[in-house]
CSV table of C-alpha atoms in Angstrom, one decimal:
chain,number,residue,atom,x,y,z
J,1,MET,CA,102.2,100.8,70.1
J,2,PRO,CA,105.5,100.2,68.9
J,3,GLN,CA,107.0,96.6,70.5
J,4,ILE,CA,110.2,97.5,72.8
J,5,SER,CA,112.6,95.0,72.8
J,6,PRO,CA,112.2,93.1,75.9
J,7,PHE,CA,116.3,93.1,76.5
J,8,VAL,CA,115.9,96.7,76.7
J,9,ILE,CA,113.3,96.9,78.8
J,10,PHE,CA,115.2,94.6,81.1
J,11,PHE,CA,118.5,96.8,81.2
J,12,ALA,CA,116.3,100.2,81.2
J,13,SER,CA,114.1,98.8,84.7
J,14,ILE,CA,117.8,98.4,86.2
J,15,ILE,CA,119.6,101.0,85.2
J,16,THR,CA,117.3,104.3,83.9
J,17,SER,CA,114.3,103.6,85.0
J,18,ASN,CA,115.2,101.7,88.4
J,19,MET,CA,112.3,101.2,90.7
J,20,VAL,CA,113.4,103.0,93.8
J,21,LEU,CA,115.3,105.7,92.0
J,22,SER,CA,113.1,106.7,89.4
J,23,ASN,CA,109.8,105.2,90.3
J,24,PHE,CA,109.9,106.0,94.1
J,25,LEU,CA,108.2,101.9,94.4
J,26,GLY,CA,108.9,99.9,97.4
J,27,MET,CA,110.2,103.1,99.1
J,28,CYS,CA,109.1,101.8,103.1
J,29,SER,CA,110.8,98.7,103.4
J,30,TYR,CA,114.0,100.5,101.3
J,31,LEU,CA,114.4,103.2,103.9
J,32,SER,CA,113.6,101.0,107.1
J,33,VAL,CA,115.6,97.7,105.9
J,34,SER,CA,118.8,99.3,104.8
J,35,GLY,CA,120.8,99.5,108.5
J,36,GLU,CA,123.0,96.5,107.3
J,37,TYR,CA,124.3,94.6,104.1
J,38,LYS,CA,123.1,91.6,105.0
J,39,THR,CA,119.7,92.1,105.9
J,40,ALA,CA,119.7,94.2,102.8
J,41,THR,CA,120.9,91.3,100.4
J,42,GLY,CA,118.3,88.9,102.0
J,43,LEU,CA,115.7,91.4,101.5
J,44,GLY,CA,116.4,92.1,97.7
J,45,MET,CA,116.5,88.1,97.0
J,46,ALA,CA,113.3,88.1,98.4
J,47,VAL,CA,112.0,91.1,96.3
J,48,THR,CA,113.6,89.9,93.3
J,49,MET,CA,112.0,86.7,93.2
J,50,VAL,CA,108.8,87.4,94.9
J,51,LEU,CA,108.6,90.3,92.2
J,52,THR,CA,109.3,88.6,89.5
J,53,LEU,CA,106.5,85.3,90.1
J,54,THR,CA,104.2,87.7,90.5
J,55,THR,CA,104.4,90.6,87.7
J,56,VAL,CA,104.4,87.0,85.3
J,57,ILE,CA,101.3,85.5,87.3
J,58,ASN,CA,99.4,88.6,87.5
J,59,TRP,CA,99.7,89.1,83.7
J,60,ALA,CA,99.0,85.9,82.9
J,61,VAL,CA,95.5,86.7,85.4
J,62,TYR,CA,95.0,89.6,83.3
J,63,HIS,CA,95.1,88.6,79.5
J,64,TYR,CA,93.7,84.6,80.5
J,65,ILE,CA,90.9,85.9,83.5
J,66,ILE,CA,90.3,89.7,83.8
J,67,VAL,CA,90.1,90.9,79.4
J,68,PRO,CA,87.8,87.7,78.5
J,69,LEU,CA,85.6,88.1,81.7
J,70,GLU,CA,85.5,92.2,81.4
J,71,ILE,CA,86.1,93.0,84.8
J,72,GLU,CA,88.8,95.5,84.9
J,73,TYR,CA,87.3,97.4,87.5
J,74,LEU,CA,88.2,94.7,90.1
J,75,GLN,CA,91.8,94.4,88.6
J,76,TYR,CA,93.3,95.7,92.1
J,77,ILE,CA,91.5,93.4,94.2
J,78,ILE,CA,92.6,90.7,92.1
J,79,PHE,CA,96.0,91.8,91.4
J,80,ILE,CA,96.4,91.9,95.2
J,81,MET,CA,94.7,88.9,96.1
J,82,VAL,CA,97.4,87.1,93.7
J,83,ILE,CA,100.3,89.3,95.1
J,84,ALA,CA,99.3,87.7,99.1
J,85,ALA,CA,98.7,84.0,98.4
J,86,VAL,CA,101.7,84.0,96.1
J,87,VAL,CA,103.6,85.1,99.1
J,88,GLN,CA,101.9,82.8,101.2
J,89,ILE,CA,102.3,79.6,99.0
J,90,LEU,CA,106.3,80.6,98.2
J,91,GLU,CA,106.6,80.7,102.6
J,92,MET,CA,105.1,77.6,102.3
J,93,LEU,CA,106.8,76.0,100.0
J,94,MET,CA,109.7,77.3,101.0
J,95,ASP,CA,109.6,76.1,104.7
J,96,ARG,CA,109.2,72.8,103.7
J,97,TYR,CA,111.7,72.1,100.6
J,98,MET,CA,114.3,75.3,101.3
J,99,PRO,CA,114.0,75.2,105.8
J,100,ASP,CA,118.2,76.8,104.3
J,101,LEU,CA,116.9,79.7,102.9
J,102,HIS,CA,113.5,80.0,104.5
J,103,ALA,CA,115.4,80.7,107.7
J,104,LYS,CA,116.7,83.1,105.9
J,105,LEU,CA,114.7,84.8,103.7
J,106,GLY,CA,111.3,83.6,105.4
J,107,ILE,CA,110.8,87.1,107.9
J,108,PHE,CA,110.9,88.9,104.8
J,109,LEU,CA,108.0,87.9,103.2
J,110,PRO,CA,104.9,89.2,105.0
J,111,LEU,CA,107.1,92.8,104.4
J,112,ILE,CA,106.6,92.0,100.9
J,113,THR,CA,102.9,91.5,100.8
J,114,VAL,CA,102.6,95.6,101.6
J,115,ASN,CA,105.9,96.1,99.2
J,116,CYS,CA,104.2,98.6,96.3
J,117,ALA,CA,107.2,97.5,94.0
J,118,ILE,CA,105.5,94.4,93.5
J,119,PHE,CA,101.7,96.1,93.2
J,120,GLY,CA,103.5,98.9,91.2
J,121,VAL,CA,105.5,96.9,88.5
J,122,THR,CA,102.3,94.6,87.6
J,123,LEU,CA,100.3,97.8,87.3
J,124,PHE,CA,103.1,99.0,85.0
J,125,THR,CA,102.9,96.1,82.9
J,126,VAL,CA,99.0,96.6,82.3
J,127,ILE,CA,99.1,100.0,81.5
J,128,ARG,CA,101.7,99.5,78.7
J,129,SER,CA,100.3,96.5,77.4
J,130,TYR,CA,103.5,94.4,77.3
J,131,GLY,CA,103.9,91.2,75.6
J,132,PHE,CA,104.5,88.0,77.7
J,133,LEU,CA,108.7,87.9,77.2
J,134,GLN,CA,109.0,91.8,78.5
J,135,THR,CA,106.5,91.3,80.8
J,136,LEU,CA,109.2,88.4,82.5
J,137,LEU,CA,112.6,90.3,81.7
J,138,PHE,CA,111.0,94.0,83.7
J,139,GLY,CA,110.0,91.8,86.1
J,140,ILE,CA,113.2,90.3,87.1
J,141,GLY,CA,115.0,93.4,85.8
J,142,SER,CA,112.9,95.8,87.9
J,143,GLY,CA,113.4,93.0,91.0
J,144,LEU,CA,117.1,93.2,90.5
J,145,GLY,CA,117.6,97.3,89.9
J,146,TRP,CA,115.9,97.5,93.7
J,147,TRP,CA,118.2,95.5,94.8
J,148,LEU,CA,121.1,97.0,93.4
J,149,ALA,CA,119.8,100.0,95.1
J,150,ILE,CA,119.0,98.6,98.6
J,151,ASN,CA,122.6,97.3,98.7
J,152,MET,CA,124.2,101.1,98.1
J,153,LEU,CA,122.0,102.6,100.3
J,154,ALA,CA,122.9,99.9,102.6
J,155,ALA,CA,126.6,99.7,102.1
J,156,ILE,CA,126.7,103.6,102.3
J,157,ARG,CA,125.4,103.8,105.5
J,158,GLU,CA,127.0,101.1,107.1
J,159,LYS,CA,130.4,103.2,105.9
J,160,MET,CA,128.7,106.0,107.8
J,161,ALA,CA,127.7,104.5,111.0
J,162,LYS,CA,129.8,105.9,112.9
J,163,ASN,CA,130.2,109.8,110.9
J,164,LYS,CA,128.7,112.5,113.0
J,165,LEU,CA,125.7,114.6,111.8
J,166,PRO,CA,123.7,117.5,112.1
J,167,ALA,CA,121.0,117.2,115.3
J,168,GLY,CA,118.2,115.1,113.5
J,169,MET,CA,119.3,113.8,110.5
J,170,SER,CA,120.6,110.9,111.1
J,171,GLY,CA,118.3,107.6,110.2
J,172,THR,CA,115.5,108.6,107.8
J,173,ALA,CA,116.7,111.9,106.5
J,174,VAL,CA,120.0,111.0,105.3
J,175,SER,CA,119.1,107.8,103.7
J,176,PHE,CA,116.7,110.2,101.7
J,177,ILE,CA,119.6,112.9,100.9
J,178,ILE,CA,121.9,109.9,100.2
J,179,THR,CA,119.2,108.0,97.8
J,180,GLY,CA,118.6,111.5,96.3
J,181,ILE,CA,122.6,112.0,95.3
J,182,MET,CA,122.5,107.9,94.5
J,183,ALA,CA,119.0,108.8,91.8
J,184,MET,CA,121.2,111.8,90.7
J,185,ALA,CA,124.2,109.9,89.7
J,186,PHE,CA,122.1,107.1,87.9
J,187,MET,CA,120.8,110.1,85.7
J,188,GLY,CA,124.0,109.9,84.1
J,189,PHE,CA,122.8,107.1,82.7
J,190,SER,CA,119.7,108.5,81.2
J,191,GLY,CA,119.4,108.4,76.9
J,192,ILE,CA,120.5,104.8,76.7
J,193,PHE,CA,117.5,102.7,77.1
J,194,THR,CA,114.4,104.7,77.3
J,195,ILE,CA,110.8,103.0,77.9
J,196,GLN,CA,109.2,105.9,80.0
N,1,MET,CA,88.6,106.3,125.6
N,2,ALA,CA,87.8,108.3,122.2
N,3,ASP,CA,89.9,111.7,121.6
N,4,LYS,CA,88.8,114.7,121.4
N,5,ALA,CA,88.3,115.4,117.9
N,6,GLY,CA,90.5,118.9,118.1
N,7,LYS,CA,93.5,116.8,119.7
N,8,ILE,CA,92.9,114.1,116.5
N,9,ILE,CA,93.2,116.9,114.5
N,10,ASN,CA,96.4,118.4,115.9
N,11,ARG,CA,98.1,115.5,115.6
N,12,GLN,CA,97.3,114.3,112.4
N,13,LEU,CA,98.3,117.6,110.4
N,14,PHE,CA,101.1,118.3,112.8
N,15,THR,CA,102.3,116.5,115.6
N,16,GLU,CA,103.1,113.4,114.1
N,17,ASN,CA,102.5,113.9,110.8
N,18,GLN,CA,102.2,110.4,108.9
N,19,VAL,CA,105.0,111.5,106.2
N,20,LEU,CA,107.1,113.5,107.9
N,21,ARG,CA,107.6,112.1,111.6
N,22,GLN,CA,106.1,108.6,111.0
N,23,VAL,CA,107.9,108.2,107.4
N,24,LEU,CA,104.5,106.6,105.7
N,25,GLY,CA,103.8,106.4,102.2
N,26,ILE,CA,106.8,108.2,100.9
N,27,CYS,CA,106.6,106.4,97.3
N,28,SER,CA,104.1,108.2,96.0
N,29,SER,CA,104.6,111.8,97.9
N,30,LEU,CA,107.6,111.4,96.2
N,31,ALA,CA,106.3,110.2,92.8
N,32,VAL,CA,103.4,113.0,92.3
N,33,THR,CA,105.1,116.0,93.4
N,34,ASN,CA,106.0,117.3,90.2
N,35,THR,CA,103.2,120.1,90.0
N,36,MET,CA,100.4,121.3,92.6
N,37,SER,CA,97.4,120.0,90.9
N,38,ASN,CA,98.4,116.4,90.9
N,39,SER,CA,99.6,116.5,94.5
N,40,LEU,CA,96.5,117.9,95.2
N,41,VAL,CA,94.2,115.7,93.3
N,42,MET,CA,96.0,112.3,95.1
N,43,GLY,CA,96.5,114.2,98.4
N,44,LEU,CA,92.4,114.4,98.5
N,45,GLY,CA,92.1,110.8,96.7
N,46,LEU,CA,94.2,109.4,99.7
N,47,SER,CA,92.4,111.4,101.7
N,48,PHE,CA,89.3,109.8,101.4
N,49,VAL,CA,90.1,106.9,101.1
N,50,THR,CA,92.1,106.9,104.7
N,51,ALA,CA,88.5,108.4,105.8
N,52,LEU,CA,86.3,105.6,104.6
N,53,SER,CA,87.9,102.8,105.4
N,54,SER,CA,89.2,103.4,108.5
N,55,MET,CA,85.6,104.3,109.3
N,56,THR,CA,84.2,100.8,108.2
N,57,LEU,CA,86.6,99.4,109.3
N,58,SER,CA,86.2,100.5,112.7
N,59,ALA,CA,82.5,99.6,112.4
N,60,MET,CA,83.2,96.5,111.3
N,61,ARG,CA,86.3,95.5,113.7
N,62,SER,CA,83.7,93.7,116.5
N,63,ILE,CA,83.0,91.0,113.7
N,64,ILE,CA,86.0,90.6,111.4
N,65,PRO,CA,88.3,87.8,113.3
N,66,HIS,CA,91.8,88.9,114.5
N,67,ARG,CA,93.9,86.1,111.9
N,68,VAL,CA,91.8,87.1,108.6
N,69,ARG,CA,92.0,91.3,109.5
N,70,MET,CA,94.9,92.0,107.4
N,71,LEU,CA,92.8,90.7,104.4
N,72,ALA,CA,89.7,92.2,104.8
N,73,GLN,CA,91.5,95.5,105.8
N,74,THR,CA,92.9,95.3,102.6
N,75,LEU,CA,89.7,94.3,100.2
N,76,VAL,CA,88.1,97.4,101.7
N,77,ILE,CA,91.0,100.0,101.1
N,78,ALA,CA,90.6,98.6,98.0
N,79,VAL,CA,86.8,99.1,97.6
N,80,TYR,CA,87.6,102.8,98.0
N,81,VAL,CA,90.8,103.4,95.8
N,82,ILE,CA,88.2,101.4,92.7
N,83,LEU,CA,85.9,104.3,93.6
N,84,VAL,CA,88.6,106.9,93.5
N,85,ASP,CA,89.7,105.5,90.6
N,86,LEU,CA,86.7,105.3,88.4
N,87,PHE,CA,85.7,108.9,89.8
N,88,LEU,CA,89.0,109.9,87.9
N,89,LYS,CA,88.8,108.0,84.6
N,90,ALA,CA,85.1,109.5,84.2
N,91,PHE,CA,86.1,113.3,85.5
N,92,LEU,CA,89.5,113.7,85.6
N,93,PRO,CA,90.6,111.4,83.0
N,94,GLU,CA,94.3,114.0,82.4
N,95,ILE,CA,95.2,113.9,85.6
N,96,SER,CA,94.2,110.3,85.8
N,97,LYS,CA,96.6,109.5,83.1
N,98,THR,CA,98.8,111.5,84.7
N,99,LEU,CA,99.1,109.9,88.2
N,100,GLY,CA,98.8,106.6,86.3
N,101,PRO,CA,99.8,103.8,88.5
N,102,TYR,CA,100.2,105.7,91.3
N,103,VAL,CA,96.5,105.7,92.1
N,104,GLY,CA,96.3,102.1,92.4
N,105,LEU,CA,99.3,102.5,94.6
N,106,ILE,CA,97.5,103.9,97.2
N,107,ILE,CA,95.9,100.3,98.1
N,108,THR,CA,99.2,100.1,99.2
N,109,ASN,CA,100.5,103.2,101.0
N,110,CYS,CA,101.3,102.7,104.0
N,111,ILE,CA,99.2,105.5,105.8
N,112,ILE,CA,95.9,103.6,105.2
N,113,MET,CA,97.0,100.5,106.5
N,114,GLY,CA,98.8,101.7,109.8
N,115,ARG,CA,95.7,103.9,110.4
N,116,ALA,CA,93.4,101.2,110.1
N,117,GLU,CA,96.0,99.2,112.7
N,118,ALA,CA,97.2,101.7,115.0
N,119,TYR,CA,93.7,103.6,115.5
N,120,ALA,CA,90.5,101.9,113.6
N,121,GLN,CA,91.3,99.0,115.1
N,122,LYS,CA,90.6,100.5,119.3
N,123,ASN,CA,88.7,103.4,118.2
N,124,PRO,CA,84.3,104.2,117.4
N,125,PRO,CA,83.7,105.0,113.9
N,126,LEU,CA,83.3,108.7,114.4
N,127,PRO,CA,86.4,109.4,116.3
N,128,ALA,CA,88.3,106.7,113.5
N,129,LEU,CA,87.1,108.6,110.3
N,130,ILE,CA,88.1,112.2,111.3
N,131,ASP,CA,91.5,110.4,112.5
N,132,GLY,CA,91.7,108.9,108.9
N,133,PHE,CA,90.6,112.0,107.0
N,134,PHE,CA,93.4,114.6,109.2
N,135,SER,CA,96.1,112.1,108.3
N,136,GLY,CA,95.0,112.4,104.7
N,137,LEU,CA,94.7,116.0,104.9
N,138,GLY,CA,98.5,116.0,107.4
N,139,TYR,CA,99.6,113.8,103.5
N,140,THR,CA,98.1,116.3,101.7
N,141,GLY,CA,99.8,119.4,103.2
N,142,VAL,CA,103.3,117.9,102.9
N,143,LEU,CA,102.7,116.9,99.4
N,144,LEU,CA,101.9,120.4,98.2
N,145,MET,CA,104.8,121.9,100.2
N,146,VAL,CA,107.1,119.9,98.1
N,147,ALA,CA,104.9,120.6,94.8
N,148,LEU,CA,105.2,124.1,95.6
N,149,ILE,CA,108.8,124.1,95.7
N,150,ARG,CA,108.9,121.3,92.8
N,151,GLU,CA,106.6,123.5,90.4
N,152,VAL,CA,107.8,127.3,91.2
N,153,LEU,CA,111.7,126.4,90.5
N,154,GLY,CA,110.7,123.8,88.2
N,155,PHE,CA,108.4,125.0,85.4
N,156,GLY,CA,108.1,128.4,86.9
N,157,THR,CA,104.1,127.9,87.6
N,158,VAL,CA,101.5,127.6,90.1
N,159,PHE,CA,98.7,125.5,89.7
N,160,GLY,CA,99.6,125.5,86.2
N,161,MET,CA,99.6,129.7,86.3
N,162,ASN,CA,103.0,131.8,85.2
N,163,VAL,CA,104.5,133.2,87.7
N,164,ASN,CA,107.9,133.1,85.8
N,165,PHE,CA,109.4,136.5,86.0
N,166,ALA,CA,112.2,138.0,83.8
N,167,GLY,CA,115.6,136.3,83.8
N,168,PHE,CA,114.5,133.4,85.2
N,169,GLU,CA,116.3,130.2,84.1
N,170,THR,CA,113.6,127.5,85.6
N,171,TRP,CA,115.8,124.5,87.2
N,172,THR,CA,115.3,120.8,85.4
N,173,ILE,CA,116.5,119.1,88.6
N,174,MET,CA,113.5,119.9,90.0
N,175,LEU,CA,111.3,117.9,87.9
N,176,MET,CA,113.8,115.0,88.3
N,177,PRO,CA,113.4,112.6,91.1
N,178,PRO,CA,116.6,113.3,93.2
N,179,ALA,CA,115.1,116.7,93.9
N,180,ALA,CA,111.9,115.1,95.3
N,181,PHE,CA,114.3,113.0,97.9
N,182,PHE,CA,116.2,116.1,99.0
N,183,ILE,CA,113.0,118.5,99.6
N,184,ILE,CA,111.8,115.5,101.4
N,185,GLY,CA,114.9,114.6,103.3
N,186,SER,CA,115.3,118.0,104.1
N,187,PHE,CA,111.7,118.6,105.7
N,188,ILE,CA,112.9,115.3,107.7
N,189,TRP,CA,115.9,116.8,108.9
N,190,LEU,CA,114.5,120.3,110.2
N,191,LEU,CA,111.8,118.4,112.2
N,192,GLY,CA,114.1,116.3,113.6
N,193,ALA,CA,116.3,119.4,114.8
N,194,ARG,CA,113.7,120.4,115.9
N,195,ALA,CA,112.0,118.0,118.0
N,196,ALA,CA,116.0,117.0,119.1
N,197,LYS,CA,115.8,120.5,120.4
N,198,LYS,CA,112.3,120.3,121.8
N,199,ALA,CA,113.6,116.8,124.0
N,200,ALA,CA,116.5,118.6,124.8
N,201,LYS,CA,115.5,121.7,126.6
N,202,THR,CA,112.7,119.6,128.6
N,203,ALA,CA,114.8,117.0,129.3
N,204,LYS,CA,116.7,119.9,131.2
């Protein structure tokens, strides 16, 4: 497999292969926490942080533990446990050393364990057999891309909170339509970077 | 307080459909619906995992301490997902490759966790099995509907068979991510509008 430059991966994962808009990952929290711009920012920040950390740790676990022991069939269980453990430890560390940040992001952390973007990015790095630098920038880029998407949706939803919509459309249905239009707009970038 | 099987089935397939009414399990229903065969395999895989994990967790519900139940649930689900993944790799390698990470992502599919928390936690194994299986089938149904629209308009095929007629230009947009958002969004809208109408009628 030809090695793609890590920087191409970084920009591609924000723009052309955005986690939400082209890979559909992390939809649950994306839809449910996008009502308010401020909360969305908090969650975006937390996801970016956890995503970067867990992707890198899972990469190391995969290459230094799972492959040498030939237990690839257990990889899902191991990845999930690593993610849960990292989130737990991060929460405790934040509580101890950065209480301000913890007060702001703490409520989002448990939500993140079941955010499929985190797990999905890990699986992508394994399937595409990325190296360390590629993995690191893919993790950061995917997090930033997710953050960008949720912030855009939250901003649009806040603006249209007072608009009158057809019956049954407010809330989830309209979020889907907005996301669809956003995804279409982002298709305009396709061709600048390609990683898939 | 075990419910009747018929009631569970009706609830899971229609009135409380996991995808359209509860808006759970969205990630994979958007991602794999570009062809019918992908959706069918994914749907059946999910039904299998939901049914068996619900049953297992329901059977174990008295011995799992409350505080570690999330961890226990994740582990049980992961075991079944690994089974599905190995099965697909062995017998349907082509589909397994196109589904890629989405098979593994069944673990984080909120439907399974949702059924385990909301139903299997409080009910005996057999109803939990039925509940899990039919919530999976409800999900499969939605996936197939979305995939039908996308595959017919996007490729001009159904399950890979050509149904294209002369002069029909396929819509490339249907294979792209935006179409998935639009179609599921419209489904949710239609159901929401119907529910709103019904509620208005009963209120009168």
